[in-house]
XYZ file of C-alpha atoms in Angstrom:
329
model
C -95.840 78.747 -6.764
C -93.744 76.271 -7.834
C -93.320 72.448 -5.749
C -90.581 69.580 -7.059
C -91.965 66.601 -6.821
C -88.798 63.919 -6.241
C -89.347 60.441 -7.297
C -91.698 59.187 -10.517
C -92.997 56.122 -9.767
C -97.029 55.741 -9.405
C -97.484 58.050 -6.301
C -95.457 60.721 -6.766
C -96.847 60.872 -11.582
C -100.356 61.027 -9.794
C -99.402 64.301 -6.449
C -97.588 66.280 -10.006
C -100.016 65.822 -12.168
C -102.761 66.808 -9.329
C -100.322 69.249 -8.349
C -99.907 71.024 -11.408
C -103.947 71.562 -11.496
C -102.843 74.684 -8.941
C -99.395 75.440 -9.248
C -95.949 74.736 -11.566
C -94.147 71.385 -10.916
C -90.808 69.135 -11.774
C -91.782 65.973 -11.574
C -87.877 64.548 -11.026
C -86.732 60.442 -11.839
C -83.244 59.634 -11.552
C -83.191 57.835 -14.338
C -82.382 59.040 -17.332
C -84.467 57.007 -20.080
C -87.532 56.688 -17.727
C -87.824 61.264 -18.335
C -87.086 60.808 -21.817
C -90.104 58.386 -22.293
C -92.233 61.030 -19.933
C -91.226 63.493 -22.160
C -91.672 62.240 -25.294
C -95.161 60.292 -24.183
C -96.317 63.994 -21.578
C -97.480 60.861 -19.374
C -95.857 57.922 -17.163
C -96.876 55.174 -18.987
C -94.917 52.837 -17.325
C -96.075 52.986 -14.358
C -99.857 55.457 -14.454
C -100.814 54.275 -17.693
C -101.979 56.823 -20.519
C -103.158 59.571 -18.086
C -101.909 63.527 -19.731
C -99.602 65.564 -18.385
C -101.105 69.110 -18.326
C -97.965 72.220 -19.820
C -97.505 73.536 -15.497
C -96.010 69.785 -15.669
C -92.330 69.656 -16.440
C -89.327 66.429 -16.284
C -86.277 66.707 -15.112
C -83.680 64.105 -14.726
C -81.629 66.488 -12.625
C -82.145 67.366 -9.593
C -80.327 70.843 -9.056
C -82.692 71.491 -11.960
C -86.266 70.302 -10.168
C -84.983 72.423 -6.749
C -84.281 75.533 -9.604
C -87.017 78.368 -8.456
C -88.874 75.509 -6.077
C -90.637 76.791 -3.069
C -91.685 73.468 -1.595
C -90.471 69.872 -2.200
C -92.300 67.003 -2.411
C -90.652 63.561 -1.552
C -91.901 60.159 -3.237
C -89.023 58.215 -3.561
C -88.732 54.704 -1.708
C -88.305 55.514 1.893
C -84.364 53.341 1.619
C -83.764 55.876 -0.733
C -84.831 59.099 1.215
C -81.768 59.818 2.971
C -79.841 60.083 0.465
C -81.956 62.377 -1.872
C -82.033 64.054 0.878
C -78.238 64.447 1.296
C -78.552 65.622 -2.489
C -80.691 68.355 -1.072
C -78.907 69.063 0.931
C -75.474 69.157 -1.098
C -76.823 71.508 -2.966
C -77.366 73.888 -0.416
C -81.230 73.857 -0.466
C -83.042 75.105 2.299
C -86.279 74.105 0.796
C -89.402 73.209 3.424
C -89.720 69.215 2.347
C -92.501 66.716 2.917
C -92.736 63.295 1.926
C -95.059 61.057 0.662
C -92.850 57.318 1.814
C -94.096 54.995 3.670
C -92.137 52.466 6.249
C -89.071 52.074 8.168
C -85.604 52.246 6.399
C -83.873 49.269 6.066
C -80.848 48.089 8.769
C -81.720 51.293 11.305
C -85.776 50.384 11.611
C -86.160 54.450 11.559
C -89.275 56.336 10.683
C -89.009 58.638 7.667
C -89.658 61.482 10.035
C -86.280 60.277 11.928
C -84.879 60.481 9.274
C -85.517 63.872 8.340
C -84.951 64.752 11.620
C -81.350 64.076 11.759
C -80.561 65.253 8.190
C -82.541 68.531 8.314
C -82.192 68.959 11.561
C -86.002 70.601 13.811
C -84.969 74.279 12.593
C -86.462 73.711 9.034
C -89.677 72.958 8.117
C -90.759 69.453 7.377
C -93.583 66.566 6.587
C -95.548 64.129 5.886
C -97.992 63.336 3.429
C -100.032 59.738 4.140
C -103.321 58.507 3.886
C -105.767 56.451 2.244
C -104.835 56.893 -1.226
C -103.911 55.095 -4.925
C -102.772 57.009 -7.464
C -105.095 55.139 -9.718
C -107.883 57.070 -8.105
C -106.655 60.382 -7.677
C -105.657 61.163 -11.376
C -108.980 60.077 -12.377
C -110.262 63.126 -10.639
C -112.208 60.551 -7.734
C -112.515 61.917 -4.278
C -109.321 61.396 -2.096
C -108.563 62.670 1.760
C -105.033 62.641 3.320
C -103.400 64.200 6.501
C -100.348 66.298 6.102
C -98.376 66.457 9.738
C -95.571 68.473 10.415
C -93.343 69.973 12.988
C -94.465 73.399 12.661
C -98.726 73.470 12.990
C -98.081 76.919 10.975
C -95.892 75.550 7.857
C -98.883 72.235 8.225
C -101.807 74.723 7.156
C -100.119 76.505 4.844
C -98.477 73.861 2.717
C -101.323 71.696 3.541
C -103.393 74.501 1.751
C -101.076 74.475 -1.267
C -101.772 70.931 -1.305
C -105.420 71.107 -0.621
C -108.568 71.604 -4.091
C -110.328 70.180 -6.560
C -110.595 66.173 -5.668
C -108.247 66.472 -2.774
C -108.507 67.312 0.205
C -105.611 68.025 2.515
C -106.164 67.726 6.804
C -103.730 68.880 8.454
C -101.536 67.314 12.477
C -98.445 67.707 14.405
C -98.293 64.349 14.829
C -96.166 63.560 12.336
C -94.424 60.493 14.589
C -98.244 58.821 14.248
C -98.850 59.273 10.811
C -95.299 57.979 9.724
C -96.537 54.584 11.821
C -99.833 54.176 10.548
C -98.990 54.579 7.007
C -95.641 52.390 7.856
C -98.040 49.547 9.515
C -100.349 49.542 7.376
C -98.440 47.600 4.451
C -97.963 45.629 7.140
C -101.626 44.398 7.569
C -102.599 44.502 4.027
C -100.009 41.605 3.198
C -101.338 40.092 6.117
C -105.267 40.188 5.444
C -104.303 39.722 1.697
C -103.299 35.847 2.947
C -106.363 35.594 4.468
C -108.001 36.612 1.749
C -106.363 34.353 -0.599
C -106.835 31.749 1.767
C -110.176 32.514 1.347
C -110.857 32.606 5.298
C -113.982 35.061 4.121
C -114.641 38.794 5.897
C -115.437 37.835 9.563
C -111.377 36.826 9.939
C -110.708 40.633 7.221
C -112.436 42.631 9.818
C -110.888 40.623 12.517
C -107.268 41.362 11.222
C -108.390 44.458 10.244
C -109.018 45.773 13.501
C -106.488 43.879 15.648
C -103.773 44.935 13.146
C -105.066 48.199 13.707
C -104.423 47.902 17.644
C -101.023 46.812 16.923
C -100.121 50.205 15.068
C -101.453 52.209 17.713
C -99.296 50.573 20.369
C -96.178 51.094 17.827
C -97.212 54.660 17.003
C -97.924 55.902 20.918
C -94.549 54.140 22.434
C -92.798 56.199 19.411
C -94.975 58.717 20.456
C -97.434 59.356 18.214
C -101.096 60.282 19.170
C -103.539 57.860 20.518
C -106.031 59.921 18.429
C -104.278 59.938 15.290
C -104.897 56.379 14.743
C -108.605 56.640 14.417
C -108.173 59.379 11.514
C -107.017 59.288 7.905
C -103.549 57.731 8.298
C -104.182 55.474 10.487
C -107.572 53.489 10.601
C -108.373 55.123 7.005
C -105.623 53.876 5.262
C -105.856 50.441 6.769
C -108.977 49.918 5.365
C -108.163 50.738 1.980
C -104.763 49.116 2.104
C -106.400 45.826 3.340
C -109.624 45.802 1.229
C -108.144 47.756 -1.980
C -107.715 46.223 -5.009
C -104.747 48.363 -6.216
C -102.987 47.321 -2.651
C -100.125 45.985 -3.676
C -99.059 44.262 -0.146
C -102.059 43.014 -0.175
C -101.229 41.128 -3.626
C -98.216 39.987 -2.180
C -100.592 38.586 0.873
C -102.698 36.936 -1.683
C -99.885 35.545 -3.953
C -98.428 34.145 -0.744
C -101.407 31.731 0.258
C -101.030 30.693 -3.567
C -98.314 29.182 -2.663
C -95.860 31.755 -4.602
C -92.642 32.248 -3.812
C -92.149 36.087 -2.601
C -89.078 36.860 -4.863
C -91.322 35.386 -8.288
C -93.844 37.783 -6.034
C -92.185 40.447 -6.229
C -90.595 40.547 -10.225
C -93.552 39.905 -10.972
C -95.061 42.912 -9.313
C -93.275 46.016 -10.865
C -94.393 48.348 -8.309
C -92.368 48.816 -4.654
C -94.212 47.083 -1.765
C -93.147 48.880 0.777
C -94.544 46.308 3.829
C -92.393 43.687 2.786
C -89.051 45.725 3.553
C -91.030 47.161 6.840
C -92.050 44.758 8.775
C -88.212 42.973 9.545
C -87.495 46.779 10.770
C -90.608 46.422 12.648
C -89.461 43.807 14.458
C -86.365 45.070 15.387
C -88.003 47.740 16.388
C -90.891 46.336 18.687
C -88.004 44.158 20.570
C -86.209 47.180 21.088
C -89.098 49.198 22.221
C -91.359 45.738 24.352
C -94.066 46.126 22.247
C -95.956 43.023 21.320
C -96.786 42.850 17.505
C -98.132 39.338 17.256
C -100.119 39.747 13.190
C -96.329 41.675 12.229
C -94.195 38.935 13.835
C -96.155 36.249 11.559
C -96.278 37.939 8.718
C -92.177 38.163 9.398
C -92.393 34.498 9.332
C -93.674 34.220 6.122
C -91.801 36.808 4.345
C -88.360 35.891 6.192
C -88.327 32.317 7.733
C -89.899 30.225 5.583
C -93.604 29.593 7.780
C -96.344 28.515 6.042
C -99.211 31.513 5.488
C -101.727 28.641 6.518
C -99.359 28.188 9.948
C -99.229 32.187 10.183
C -102.260 32.705 10.581
C -103.604 28.481 12.771
C -100.692 30.678 15.198
C -102.697 33.846 15.259
C -106.420 32.278 16.213
C -104.529 29.991 18.884
C -103.171 32.826 20.657
C -104.356 32.452 24.286
C -107.871 35.204 25.333
C -107.253 38.003 26.248
C -108.741 41.263 26.661
C -109.465 43.620 23.673
C -108.042 46.676 25.703
C -104.809 44.946 25.796
């Protein structure tokens, strides 16, 4: 079995290394210099340190070469480039099933990855989303990790999940692609809010409240888009949310912490060196929520900080001063 992993950032590389313990893997990156460096080092020092690749993992700079003789495509390119990579796959005449592990909403269209996949791949082809509480730095060290694979076909979800499942990597399956996609996107927005709260030293009580109300906000948005409420109680919902809002490796939480300290967003993003999907996602969620008529108070305040110059302290104060309401709303 051969799996083509597209995108050699930290998460793409970690997944490629994990899967290569049981299958042949071609790890593709667009940047030829990056590919050359990985081939020479047999690792990805740019994004994942000196963890060594095994002999089952090859590195490719040509997409056609990566897809040759593959049985499955796992796309881990940023959401902003997801549509383009699907178009490139189609242009090569490939009909391989596609699973993606990117999270967020497409810039300008505010569409989730599964909506992009439906437009570019159609519903007659197998595709799905891989999401859940998972830091690359822990997976690559062999630490226990459990995630969800949601697909447009139950049998495909089970079979593809079985290919990825094994060792320290547990894969649960679902057919709620919409719910899993929303969970993966919105947890990054909530992590920025959590980081702001932590950066301002508002304490554990405030963080717990943000996570809990953030979950309610995610669920409202997801159900409005056809997701199942139960999904948000699982790994791709509350599990990923808790990890991203509290974990030391969370880039989106780090964005919030630095914003609270007074750093500018441009300086923060330049120094991170990795994509923080929540920054772009926040603006698109606001756009989509307005279309759906869904109340998103935490997302709104995060957007005000990121895009409209509101101070982090004022944003938190606005959330605290909202009128009393039932928790069930």
